[in-house]
Amino acid sequence: MLRYLVSRLLQGLLVIFCLYTITFFLVRAVPGDPFTDEKAMSEQNIERQKAYWGLDQPLPIQYLRSLKKTFLEFDFGPSMKKEGRLVIDIIGQSFPVSFVLGFGSLGFALLLGIPSGILSALKRNSPADYASMGVALIGICVPSFVIGPVLVILVAAQVAWLNVAGWDSPTDWILPSFTLGFSTAAYIARLTRGGMLDVLNQDYIRTAYAKGVPPLRVILLHALRGGVTPAVAFIGPAFAALISGSFIVETIFFVPGMGQHFLNAATGRDYTLMQGLVMFYGFLIVLANLSADILQAALNPRVRLTD
């Protein structure tokens, strides 16, 4: 177990290093630089800014300096476009909002996806199964940038206590969480259905029924633990994706999370903020995957954490 954890942590560090290197060269491959659109600045001032940030140096020198600062000093530096603000401060201020949004989306996805998947498996090839999987298919196929505006028009505009945009009260969390978590709920429903069908065909389940164990007890105590294992393996990466991939939903509902900063950093070529956010997202995904593996092994003893 310890060997597995150490191995996965080292693999995670390698992934983050590769992610950092790819991001560094990709953002600099985009035409222009952070000061290209600064029409209010004189040419001399722009050149001074480039010298200050080291952008006048050859690319390998920039990479080595940035690498040393990030991995040895754990310092992302200040934002190039948000004057006087450190990247770590921007992440620290916006991450709680994205975390609440991602957590709410995951909660909604679990509450809808797992019961739907169980119902579909128990009512296999029935109208309830077709209806549940049909809704799941819609959730997978329809992107959030379509669901969000539709909810704004059909729901927020009709319900007085739901705001169209903003993040001032808990009621403002409902629509963004639903929009972001709908597709995740669809995947969880399909995975739970498949897992439950597999478990319900096992000999020990048939034996439990043959012994006269009540059906609800068989499902809750014997089938559910193994049936939700595929969904549990999906939850970790899904939670990281809900936090890191929320910039479209945050833009639609004006949620002040990391997604908005990610979008602004990409469009404004804010190199330091972009790299800091990508590194943070990468760390979250590695941590979420590792947590999901451990949880999956805890739920299903047949899963062994070996390398």
PDB file of C-alpha atoms in Angstrom:
ATOM      1  CA  MET A   1       0.000   0.000   0.000  1.00  0.00           C
ATOM      2  CA  LEU A   2       2.760   2.462   0.983  1.00  0.00           C
ATOM      3  CA  ARG A   3       4.728   1.530  -2.104  1.00  0.00           C
ATOM      4  CA  TYR A   4       1.649   2.138  -4.228  1.00  0.00           C
ATOM      5  CA  LEU A   5       1.071   5.574  -2.701  1.00  0.00           C
ATOM      6  CA  VAL A   6       4.707   6.625  -3.156  1.00  0.00           C
ATOM      7  CA  SER A   7       4.646   5.388  -6.744  1.00  0.00           C
ATOM      8  CA  ARG A   8       1.430   7.276  -7.527  1.00  0.00           C
ATOM      9  CA  LEU A   9       2.747  10.453  -5.904  1.00  0.00           C
ATOM     10  CA  LEU A  10       5.912  10.285  -8.024  1.00  0.00           C
ATOM     11  CA  GLN A  11       3.799   9.685 -11.125  1.00  0.00           C
ATOM     12  CA  GLY A  12       1.677  12.675 -10.126  1.00  0.00           C
ATOM     13  CA  LEU A  13       4.748  14.898  -9.817  1.00  0.00           C
ATOM     14  CA  LEU A  14       5.863  13.768 -13.279  1.00  0.00           C
ATOM     15  CA  VAL A  15       2.435  14.579 -14.691  1.00  0.00           C
ATOM     16  CA  ILE A  16       2.506  18.055 -13.110  1.00  0.00           C
ATOM     17  CA  PHE A  17       6.020  18.678 -14.439  1.00  0.00           C
ATOM     18  CA  CYS A  18       4.990  17.658 -17.983  1.00  0.00           C
ATOM     19  CA  LEU A  19       1.841  19.752 -17.674  1.00  0.00           C
ATOM     20  CA  TYR A  20       3.882  22.763 -16.600  1.00  0.00           C
ATOM     21  CA  THR A  21       6.382  22.345 -19.460  1.00  0.00           C
ATOM     22  CA  ILE A  22       3.679  21.928 -22.120  1.00  0.00           C
ATOM     23  CA  THR A  23       1.745  24.928 -20.781  1.00  0.00           C
ATOM     24  CA  PHE A  24       4.880  27.101 -20.672  1.00  0.00           C
ATOM     25  CA  PHE A  25       5.703  26.563 -24.341  1.00  0.00           C
ATOM     26  CA  LEU A  26       2.096  26.533 -25.580  1.00  0.00           C
ATOM     27  CA  VAL A  27       1.158  29.909 -24.089  1.00  0.00           C
ATOM     28  CA  ARG A  28       4.300  31.447 -25.576  1.00  0.00           C
ATOM     29  CA  ALA A  29       3.584  29.866 -28.975  1.00  0.00           C
ATOM     30  CA  VAL A  30       0.465  32.037 -29.248  1.00  0.00           C
ATOM     31  CA  PRO A  31       1.183  35.132 -31.379  1.00  0.00           C
ATOM     32  CA  GLY A  32       1.861  38.284 -29.353  1.00  0.00           C
ATOM     33  CA  ASP A  33       2.699  38.702 -25.689  1.00  0.00           C
ATOM     34  CA  PRO A  34       0.996  40.093 -22.551  1.00  0.00           C
ATOM     35  CA  PHE A  35       1.672  43.682 -23.676  1.00  0.00           C
ATOM     36  CA  THR A  36       0.643  43.408 -27.341  1.00  0.00           C
ATOM     37  CA  ASP A  37      -2.777  44.983 -26.749  1.00  0.00           C
ATOM     38  CA  GLU A  38      -1.537  47.675 -24.316  1.00  0.00           C
ATOM     39  CA  LYS A  39      -2.068  50.588 -26.706  1.00  0.00           C
ATOM     40  CA  ALA A  40      -1.863  53.115 -23.853  1.00  0.00           C
ATOM     41  CA  MET A  41       1.780  52.181 -23.190  1.00  0.00           C
ATOM     42  CA  SER A  42       4.666  53.664 -25.144  1.00  0.00           C
ATOM     43  CA  GLU A  43       7.133  51.412 -26.960  1.00  0.00           C
ATOM     44  CA  GLN A  44       9.822  52.251 -24.415  1.00  0.00           C
ATOM     45  CA  ASN A  45       7.549  51.320 -21.540  1.00  0.00           C
ATOM     46  CA  ILE A  46       6.591  48.032 -23.213  1.00  0.00           C
ATOM     47  CA  GLU A  47      10.266  47.167 -23.691  1.00  0.00           C
ATOM     48  CA  ARG A  48      10.915  47.952 -20.008  1.00  0.00           C
ATOM     49  CA  GLN A  49       8.035  45.704 -19.009  1.00  0.00           C
ATOM     50  CA  LYS A  50       9.356  42.859 -21.164  1.00  0.00           C
ATOM     51  CA  ALA A  51      12.814  43.271 -19.612  1.00  0.00           C
ATOM     52  CA  TYR A  52      11.273  43.294 -16.115  1.00  0.00           C
ATOM     53  CA  TRP A  53       9.433  40.021 -16.751  1.00  0.00           C
ATOM     54  CA  GLY A  54      12.409  38.475 -18.567  1.00  0.00           C
ATOM     55  CA  LEU A  55      10.484  38.174 -21.837  1.00  0.00           C
ATOM     56  CA  ASP A  56      13.443  39.678 -23.729  1.00  0.00           C
ATOM     57  CA  GLN A  57      15.535  36.603 -22.879  1.00  0.00           C
ATOM     58  CA  PRO A  58      15.790  33.467 -25.071  1.00  0.00           C
ATOM     59  CA  LEU A  59      12.979  30.987 -24.468  1.00  0.00           C
ATOM     60  CA  PRO A  60      15.175  28.275 -22.822  1.00  0.00           C
ATOM     61  CA  ILE A  61      16.460  30.871 -20.308  1.00  0.00           C
ATOM     62  CA  GLN A  62      12.882  31.948 -19.535  1.00  0.00           C
ATOM     63  CA  TYR A  63      11.890  28.311 -19.048  1.00  0.00           C
ATOM     64  CA  LEU A  64      14.759  27.489 -16.671  1.00  0.00           C
ATOM     65  CA  ARG A  65      14.126  30.633 -14.587  1.00  0.00           C
ATOM     66  CA  SER A  66      10.418  29.915 -14.392  1.00  0.00           C
ATOM     67  CA  LEU A  67      11.081  26.269 -13.561  1.00  0.00           C
ATOM     68  CA  LYS A  68      13.430  27.182 -10.717  1.00  0.00           C
ATOM     69  CA  LYS A  69      11.018  29.735  -9.278  1.00  0.00           C
ATOM     70  CA  THR A  70       8.036  27.398  -9.417  1.00  0.00           C
ATOM     71  CA  PHE A  71       9.460  24.041  -8.336  1.00  0.00           C
ATOM     72  CA  LEU A  72      12.297  25.113  -6.025  1.00  0.00           C
ATOM     73  CA  GLU A  73      10.855  28.288  -4.500  1.00  0.00           C
ATOM     74  CA  PHE A  74       7.129  27.345  -4.871  1.00  0.00           C
ATOM     75  CA  ASP A  75       6.443  30.855  -6.106  1.00  0.00           C
ATOM     76  CA  PHE A  76       4.190  31.588  -9.088  1.00  0.00           C
ATOM     77  CA  GLY A  77       5.007  35.277  -8.864  1.00  0.00           C
ATOM     78  CA  PRO A  78       2.651  38.201  -9.517  1.00  0.00           C
ATOM     79  CA  SER A  79       0.064  38.350 -12.261  1.00  0.00           C
ATOM     80  CA  MET A  80       1.259  40.124 -15.412  1.00  0.00           C
ATOM     81  CA  LYS A  81      -2.114  41.768 -16.037  1.00  0.00           C
ATOM     82  CA  LYS A  82      -3.580  42.284 -12.558  1.00  0.00           C
ATOM     83  CA  GLU A  83      -1.252  44.864 -11.090  1.00  0.00           C
ATOM     84  CA  GLY A  84      -0.185  44.292  -7.484  1.00  0.00           C
ATOM     85  CA  ARG A  85      -1.809  40.854  -7.151  1.00  0.00           C
ATOM     86  CA  LEU A  86       0.079  37.622  -6.604  1.00  0.00           C
ATOM     87  CA  VAL A  87      -1.050  34.531  -8.504  1.00  0.00           C
ATOM     88  CA  ILE A  88      -1.313  32.544  -5.281  1.00  0.00           C
ATOM     89  CA  ASP A  89      -3.588  35.235  -3.790  1.00  0.00           C
ATOM     90  CA  ILE A  90      -5.870  35.144  -6.838  1.00  0.00           C
ATOM     91  CA  ILE A  91      -6.125  31.345  -6.594  1.00  0.00           C
ATOM     92  CA  GLY A  92      -6.688  31.486  -2.841  1.00  0.00           C
ATOM     93  CA  GLN A  93      -9.484  34.034  -3.232  1.00  0.00           C
ATOM     94  CA  SER A  94     -11.322  32.348  -6.120  1.00  0.00           C
ATOM     95  CA  PHE A  95     -10.819  28.664  -5.288  1.00  0.00           C
ATOM     96  CA  PRO A  96     -13.420  28.557  -2.447  1.00  0.00           C
ATOM     97  CA  VAL A  97     -16.083  29.735  -4.896  1.00  0.00           C
ATOM     98  CA  SER A  98     -15.135  27.119  -7.496  1.00  0.00           C
ATOM     99  CA  PHE A  99     -14.943  24.485  -4.752  1.00  0.00           C
ATOM    100  CA  VAL A 100     -18.465  25.271  -3.522  1.00  0.00           C
ATOM    101  CA  LEU A 101     -19.751  25.189  -7.101  1.00  0.00           C
ATOM    102  CA  GLY A 102     -17.961  21.903  -7.834  1.00  0.00           C
ATOM    103  CA  PHE A 103     -19.048  20.362  -4.523  1.00  0.00           C
ATOM    104  CA  GLY A 104     -22.671  21.374  -5.090  1.00  0.00           C
ATOM    105  CA  SER A 105     -22.548  20.013  -8.646  1.00  0.00           C
ATOM    106  CA  LEU A 106     -21.129  16.708  -7.453  1.00  0.00           C
ATOM    107  CA  GLY A 107     -23.773  16.473  -4.708  1.00  0.00           C
ATOM    108  CA  PHE A 108     -26.509  17.033  -7.250  1.00  0.00           C
ATOM    109  CA  ALA A 109     -24.915  14.493  -9.614  1.00  0.00           C
ATOM    110  CA  LEU A 110     -24.772  11.840  -6.872  1.00  0.00           C
ATOM    111  CA  LEU A 111     -28.315  12.487  -5.659  1.00  0.00           C
ATOM    112  CA  LEU A 112     -29.703  12.149  -9.181  1.00  0.00           C
ATOM    113  CA  GLY A 113     -27.274   9.726 -10.817  1.00  0.00           C
ATOM    114  CA  ILE A 114     -26.991   6.896  -8.283  1.00  0.00           C
ATOM    115  CA  PRO A 115     -30.754   6.414  -7.607  1.00  0.00           C
ATOM    116  CA  SER A 116     -31.453   6.658 -11.348  1.00  0.00           C
ATOM    117  CA  GLY A 117     -28.821   4.031 -12.109  1.00  0.00           C
ATOM    118  CA  ILE A 118     -30.124   1.684  -9.399  1.00  0.00           C
ATOM    119  CA  LEU A 119     -33.716   2.108 -10.600  1.00  0.00           C
ATOM    120  CA  SER A 120     -32.695   1.400 -14.210  1.00  0.00           C
ATOM    121  CA  ALA A 121     -30.854  -1.761 -13.187  1.00  0.00           C
ATOM    122  CA  LEU A 122     -33.731  -3.044 -11.045  1.00  0.00           C
ATOM    123  CA  LYS A 123     -36.305  -2.204 -13.759  1.00  0.00           C
ATOM    124  CA  ARG A 124     -34.188  -3.333 -16.674  1.00  0.00           C
ATOM    125  CA  ASN A 125     -35.815  -2.932 -20.131  1.00  0.00           C
ATOM    126  CA  SER A 126     -38.872  -1.268 -18.588  1.00  0.00           C
ATOM    127  CA  PRO A 127     -40.279   2.222 -19.366  1.00  0.00           C
ATOM    128  CA  ALA A 128     -38.565   3.527 -16.203  1.00  0.00           C
ATOM    129  CA  ASP A 129     -35.230   2.182 -17.474  1.00  0.00           C
ATOM    130  CA  TYR A 130     -35.699   3.724 -20.920  1.00  0.00           C
ATOM    131  CA  ALA A 131     -36.787   7.071 -19.452  1.00  0.00           C
ATOM    132  CA  SER A 132     -33.874   7.221 -17.008  1.00  0.00           C
ATOM    133  CA  MET A 133     -31.268   6.308 -19.603  1.00  0.00           C
ATOM    134  CA  GLY A 134     -32.893   8.654 -22.114  1.00  0.00           C
ATOM    135  CA  VAL A 135     -32.466  11.583 -19.729  1.00  0.00           C
ATOM    136  CA  ALA A 136     -28.896  10.429 -19.090  1.00  0.00           C
ATOM    137  CA  LEU A 137     -28.219  10.423 -22.818  1.00  0.00           C
ATOM    138  CA  ILE A 138     -29.496  14.001 -23.040  1.00  0.00           C
ATOM    139  CA  GLY A 139     -27.203  14.969 -20.163  1.00  0.00           C
ATOM    140  CA  ILE A 140     -24.201  13.502 -21.952  1.00  0.00           C
ATOM    141  CA  CYS A 141     -24.998  14.972 -25.377  1.00  0.00           C
ATOM    142  CA  VAL A 142     -26.182  18.493 -24.485  1.00  0.00           C
ATOM    143  CA  PRO A 143     -23.312  20.789 -23.405  1.00  0.00           C
ATOM    144  CA  SER A 144     -23.509  23.087 -20.393  1.00  0.00           C
ATOM    145  CA  PHE A 145     -23.379  26.245 -22.526  1.00  0.00           C
ATOM    146  CA  VAL A 146     -26.781  25.173 -23.910  1.00  0.00           C
ATOM    147  CA  ILE A 147     -28.313  23.979 -20.622  1.00  0.00           C
ATOM    148  CA  GLY A 148     -27.295  27.152 -18.743  1.00  0.00           C
ATOM    149  CA  PRO A 149     -29.060  29.731 -20.963  1.00  0.00           C
ATOM    150  CA  VAL A 150     -32.113  27.453 -21.263  1.00  0.00           C
ATOM    151  CA  LEU A 151     -32.384  27.326 -17.462  1.00  0.00           C
ATOM    152  CA  VAL A 152     -31.974  31.088 -17.239  1.00  0.00           C
ATOM    153  CA  ILE A 153     -34.846  31.635 -19.688  1.00  0.00           C
ATOM    154  CA  LEU A 154     -37.210  28.886 -18.539  1.00  0.00           C
ATOM    155  CA  VAL A 155     -36.538  28.800 -14.790  1.00  0.00           C
ATOM    156  CA  ALA A 156     -34.724  31.854 -13.418  1.00  0.00           C
ATOM    157  CA  ALA A 157     -36.894  34.277 -15.346  1.00  0.00           C
ATOM    158  CA  GLN A 158     -40.051  32.630 -13.936  1.00  0.00           C
ATOM    159  CA  VAL A 159     -39.059  32.046 -10.287  1.00  0.00           C
ATOM    160  CA  ALA A 160     -38.768  35.224  -8.248  1.00  0.00           C
ATOM    161  CA  TRP A 161     -36.283  33.935  -5.664  1.00  0.00           C
ATOM    162  CA  LEU A 162     -33.829  32.652  -8.271  1.00  0.00           C
ATOM    163  CA  ASN A 163     -31.401  35.208  -9.649  1.00  0.00           C
ATOM    164  CA  VAL A 164     -30.353  35.053 -13.266  1.00  0.00           C
ATOM    165  CA  ALA A 165     -26.719  35.715 -12.304  1.00  0.00           C
ATOM    166  CA  GLY A 166     -24.556  36.356  -9.269  1.00  0.00           C
ATOM    167  CA  TRP A 167     -23.127  34.552  -6.264  1.00  0.00           C
ATOM    168  CA  ASP A 168     -24.501  36.485  -3.287  1.00  0.00           C
ATOM    169  CA  SER A 169     -26.745  33.913  -1.579  1.00  0.00           C
ATOM    170  CA  PRO A 170     -27.083  30.085  -1.422  1.00  0.00           C
ATOM    171  CA  THR A 171     -30.057  30.237  -3.786  1.00  0.00           C
ATOM    172  CA  ASP A 172     -27.653  31.566  -6.422  1.00  0.00           C
ATOM    173  CA  TRP A 173     -25.780  28.258  -6.244  1.00  0.00           C
ATOM    174  CA  ILE A 174     -28.722  26.149  -7.485  1.00  0.00           C
ATOM    175  CA  LEU A 175     -28.788  26.833 -11.217  1.00  0.00           C
ATOM    176  CA  PRO A 176     -24.977  26.829 -11.761  1.00  0.00           C
ATOM    177  CA  SER A 177     -24.677  23.587  -9.774  1.00  0.00           C
ATOM    178  CA  PHE A 178     -27.488  21.957 -11.756  1.00  0.00           C
ATOM    179  CA  THR A 179     -26.012  23.107 -15.064  1.00  0.00           C
ATOM    180  CA  LEU A 180     -22.514  21.927 -14.210  1.00  0.00           C
ATOM    181  CA  GLY A 181     -23.535  18.653 -12.570  1.00  0.00           C
ATOM    182  CA  PHE A 182     -26.140  17.450 -15.091  1.00  0.00           C
ATOM    183  CA  SER A 183     -23.709  15.695 -17.432  1.00  0.00           C
ATOM    184  CA  THR A 184     -21.824  14.171 -14.467  1.00  0.00           C
ATOM    185  CA  ALA A 185     -25.135  12.828 -13.116  1.00  0.00           C
ATOM    186  CA  ALA A 186     -25.760  11.223 -16.504  1.00  0.00           C
ATOM    187  CA  TYR A 187     -22.398   9.419 -16.491  1.00  0.00           C
ATOM    188  CA  ILE A 188     -22.869   8.292 -12.883  1.00  0.00           C
ATOM    189  CA  ALA A 189     -26.345   6.923 -13.712  1.00  0.00           C
ATOM    190  CA  ARG A 190     -25.007   4.849 -16.592  1.00  0.00           C
ATOM    191  CA  LEU A 191     -22.019   3.581 -14.598  1.00  0.00           C
ATOM    192  CA  THR A 192     -24.216   2.696 -11.616  1.00  0.00           C
ATOM    193  CA  ARG A 193     -26.666   0.849 -13.870  1.00  0.00           C
ATOM    194  CA  GLY A 194     -23.850  -1.197 -15.396  1.00  0.00           C
ATOM    195  CA  GLY A 195     -22.284  -1.947 -12.011  1.00  0.00           C
ATOM    196  CA  MET A 196     -25.584  -2.953 -10.457  1.00  0.00           C
ATOM    197  CA  LEU A 197     -26.491  -5.231 -13.374  1.00  0.00           C
ATOM    198  CA  ASP A 198     -23.147  -6.962 -13.003  1.00  0.00           C
ATOM    199  CA  VAL A 199     -23.571  -7.435  -9.244  1.00  0.00           C
ATOM    200  CA  LEU A 200     -27.218  -8.530  -9.447  1.00  0.00           C
ATOM    201  CA  ASN A 201     -26.148 -11.442 -11.667  1.00  0.00           C
ATOM    202  CA  GLN A 202     -23.638 -12.733  -9.114  1.00  0.00           C
ATOM    203  CA  ASP A 203     -24.224 -16.031  -7.307  1.00  0.00           C
ATOM    204  CA  TYR A 204     -24.181 -14.506  -3.819  1.00  0.00           C
ATOM    205  CA  ILE A 205     -27.061 -12.195  -4.739  1.00  0.00           C
ATOM    206  CA  ARG A 206     -29.132 -15.109  -6.083  1.00  0.00           C
ATOM    207  CA  THR A 207     -28.272 -17.025  -2.919  1.00  0.00           C
ATOM    208  CA  ALA A 208     -29.472 -14.152  -0.752  1.00  0.00           C
ATOM    209  CA  TYR A 209     -32.793 -14.058  -2.635  1.00  0.00           C
ATOM    210  CA  ALA A 210     -33.100 -17.840  -2.357  1.00  0.00           C
ATOM    211  CA  LYS A 211     -32.649 -17.632   1.421  1.00  0.00           C
ATOM    212  CA  GLY A 212     -35.585 -15.242   1.607  1.00  0.00           C
ATOM    213  CA  VAL A 213     -33.651 -12.091   2.428  1.00  0.00           C
ATOM    214  CA  PRO A 214     -35.940  -9.076   1.791  1.00  0.00           C
ATOM    215  CA  PRO A 215     -35.201  -7.458  -1.607  1.00  0.00           C
ATOM    216  CA  LEU A 216     -34.491  -4.032  -0.092  1.00  0.00           C
ATOM    217  CA  ARG A 217     -31.951  -5.565   2.292  1.00  0.00           C
ATOM    218  CA  VAL A 218     -30.286  -7.453  -0.565  1.00  0.00           C
ATOM    219  CA  ILE A 219     -29.954  -4.269  -2.584  1.00  0.00           C
ATOM    220  CA  LEU A 220     -28.743  -2.007   0.221  1.00  0.00           C
ATOM    221  CA  LEU A 221     -26.453  -4.403   2.092  1.00  0.00           C
ATOM    222  CA  HIS A 222     -25.220  -6.784  -0.585  1.00  0.00           C
ATOM    223  CA  ALA A 223     -25.550  -5.287  -4.072  1.00  0.00           C
ATOM    224  CA  LEU A 224     -25.088  -1.567  -3.565  1.00  0.00           C
ATOM    225  CA  ARG A 225     -21.504  -1.672  -2.317  1.00  0.00           C
ATOM    226  CA  GLY A 226     -20.180  -3.456  -5.390  1.00  0.00           C
ATOM    227  CA  GLY A 227     -22.671  -1.842  -7.743  1.00  0.00           C
ATOM    228  CA  VAL A 228     -21.504   1.711  -7.138  1.00  0.00           C
ATOM    229  CA  THR A 229     -17.805   0.845  -7.441  1.00  0.00           C
ATOM    230  CA  PRO A 230     -17.560   1.944 -11.125  1.00  0.00           C
ATOM    231  CA  ALA A 231     -19.246   5.232 -10.204  1.00  0.00           C
ATOM    232  CA  VAL A 232     -16.876   5.757  -7.261  1.00  0.00           C
ATOM    233  CA  ALA A 233     -13.875   5.341  -9.578  1.00  0.00           C
ATOM    234  CA  PHE A 234     -15.382   8.065 -11.740  1.00  0.00           C
ATOM    235  CA  ILE A 235     -16.177  10.479  -8.892  1.00  0.00           C
ATOM    236  CA  GLY A 236     -12.590  11.591  -8.170  1.00  0.00           C
ATOM    237  CA  PRO A 237     -11.674  12.715 -11.688  1.00  0.00           C
ATOM    238  CA  ALA A 238     -15.218  14.035 -12.128  1.00  0.00           C
ATOM    239  CA  PHE A 239     -14.904  16.270  -9.061  1.00  0.00           C
ATOM    240  CA  ALA A 240     -11.607  17.677 -10.321  1.00  0.00           C
ATOM    241  CA  ALA A 241     -13.200  18.218 -13.728  1.00  0.00           C
ATOM    242  CA  LEU A 242     -16.185  19.978 -12.136  1.00  0.00           C
ATOM    243  CA  ILE A 243     -13.849  22.435 -10.399  1.00  0.00           C
ATOM    244  CA  SER A 244     -11.440  22.926 -13.272  1.00  0.00           C
ATOM    245  CA  GLY A 245     -13.956  22.856 -16.099  1.00  0.00           C
ATOM    246  CA  SER A 246     -16.464  25.295 -14.696  1.00  0.00           C
ATOM    247  CA  PHE A 247     -15.318  28.418 -16.555  1.00  0.00           C
ATOM    248  CA  ILE A 248     -18.215  28.265 -19.065  1.00  0.00           C
ATOM    249  CA  VAL A 249     -20.820  27.961 -16.302  1.00  0.00           C
ATOM    250  CA  GLU A 250     -19.068  30.635 -14.244  1.00  0.00           C
ATOM    251  CA  THR A 251     -19.164  32.962 -17.237  1.00  0.00           C
ATOM    252  CA  ILE A 252     -22.874  32.291 -17.919  1.00  0.00           C
ATOM    253  CA  PHE A 253     -23.947  32.896 -14.308  1.00  0.00           C
ATOM    254  CA  PHE A 254     -21.238  35.483 -13.409  1.00  0.00           C
ATOM    255  CA  VAL A 255     -19.743  33.296 -10.706  1.00  0.00           C
ATOM    256  CA  PRO A 256     -16.450  34.793  -9.403  1.00  0.00           C
ATOM    257  CA  GLY A 257     -14.470  31.528  -9.403  1.00  0.00           C
ATOM    258  CA  MET A 258     -11.195  30.351 -10.903  1.00  0.00           C
ATOM    259  CA  GLY A 259     -12.795  29.704 -14.280  1.00  0.00           C
ATOM    260  CA  GLN A 260     -13.260  33.407 -14.903  1.00  0.00           C
ATOM    261  CA  HIS A 261      -9.601  34.067 -14.084  1.00  0.00           C
ATOM    262  CA  PHE A 262      -8.573  31.190 -16.352  1.00  0.00           C
ATOM    263  CA  LEU A 263     -10.543  32.658 -19.237  1.00  0.00           C
ATOM    264  CA  ASN A 264      -9.170  36.171 -18.649  1.00  0.00           C
ATOM    265  CA  ALA A 265      -5.605  34.825 -18.338  1.00  0.00           C
ATOM    266  CA  ALA A 266      -5.937  32.952 -21.637  1.00  0.00           C
ATOM    267  CA  THR A 267      -7.384  35.878 -23.577  1.00  0.00           C
ATOM    268  CA  GLY A 268      -5.002  38.406 -21.975  1.00  0.00           C
ATOM    269  CA  ARG A 269      -1.887  36.171 -22.349  1.00  0.00           C
ATOM    270  CA  ASP A 270      -1.206  36.459 -18.623  1.00  0.00           C
ATOM    271  CA  TYR A 271       1.589  33.876 -18.574  1.00  0.00           C
ATOM    272  CA  THR A 272       2.159  33.668 -14.826  1.00  0.00           C
ATOM    273  CA  LEU A 273      -1.547  33.433 -13.924  1.00  0.00           C
ATOM    274  CA  MET A 274      -2.185  30.859 -16.646  1.00  0.00           C
ATOM    275  CA  GLN A 275       0.692  28.649 -15.490  1.00  0.00           C
ATOM    276  CA  GLY A 276      -0.316  28.976 -11.848  1.00  0.00           C
ATOM    277  CA  LEU A 277      -3.920  27.963 -12.571  1.00  0.00           C
ATOM    278  CA  VAL A 278      -2.894  25.028 -14.766  1.00  0.00           C
ATOM    279  CA  MET A 279      -0.511  23.795 -12.070  1.00  0.00           C
ATOM    280  CA  PHE A 280      -3.227  24.069  -9.435  1.00  0.00           C
ATOM    281  CA  TYR A 281      -5.751  22.262 -11.645  1.00  0.00           C
ATOM    282  CA  GLY A 282      -3.174  19.537 -12.315  1.00  0.00           C
ATOM    283  CA  PHE A 283      -2.548  19.077  -8.599  1.00  0.00           C
ATOM    284  CA  LEU A 284      -6.293  18.765  -7.957  1.00  0.00           C
ATOM    285  CA  ILE A 285      -6.733  16.140 -10.675  1.00  0.00           C
ATOM    286  CA  VAL A 286      -3.794  14.058  -9.413  1.00  0.00           C
ATOM    287  CA  LEU A 287      -5.084  14.242  -5.838  1.00  0.00           C
ATOM    288  CA  ALA A 288      -8.656  13.395  -6.880  1.00  0.00           C
ATOM    289  CA  ASN A 289      -7.545  10.359  -8.906  1.00  0.00           C
ATOM    290  CA  LEU A 290      -5.481   9.033  -6.026  1.00  0.00           C
ATOM    291  CA  SER A 291      -8.356   9.542  -3.570  1.00  0.00           C
ATOM    292  CA  ALA A 292     -10.760   7.730  -5.912  1.00  0.00           C
ATOM    293  CA  ASP A 293      -8.413   4.728  -6.189  1.00  0.00           C
ATOM    294  CA  ILE A 294      -8.118   4.452  -2.419  1.00  0.00           C
ATOM    295  CA  LEU A 295     -11.884   4.793  -1.914  1.00  0.00           C
ATOM    296  CA  GLN A 296     -12.565   2.204  -4.598  1.00  0.00           C
ATOM    297  CA  ALA A 297     -10.247  -0.284  -2.871  1.00  0.00           C
ATOM    298  CA  ALA A 298     -11.928   0.400   0.467  1.00  0.00           C
ATOM    299  CA  LEU A 299     -15.389  -0.320  -0.987  1.00  0.00           C
ATOM    300  CA  ASN A 300     -14.402  -3.398  -2.953  1.00  0.00           C
ATOM    301  CA  PRO A 301     -11.833  -5.744  -1.315  1.00  0.00           C
ATOM    302  CA  ARG A 302     -11.290  -7.441  -4.687  1.00  0.00           C
ATOM    303  CA  VAL A 303      -9.567  -4.249  -5.856  1.00  0.00           C
ATOM    304  CA  ARG A 304      -5.937  -4.309  -4.800  1.00  0.00           C
ATOM    305  CA  LEU A 305      -3.717  -1.241  -4.833  1.00  0.00           C
ATOM    306  CA  THR A 306      -0.570  -2.681  -6.320  1.00  0.00           C
ATOM    307  CA  ASP A 307       1.993  -1.248  -8.704  1.00  0.00           C
TER     308      ASP A 307
END
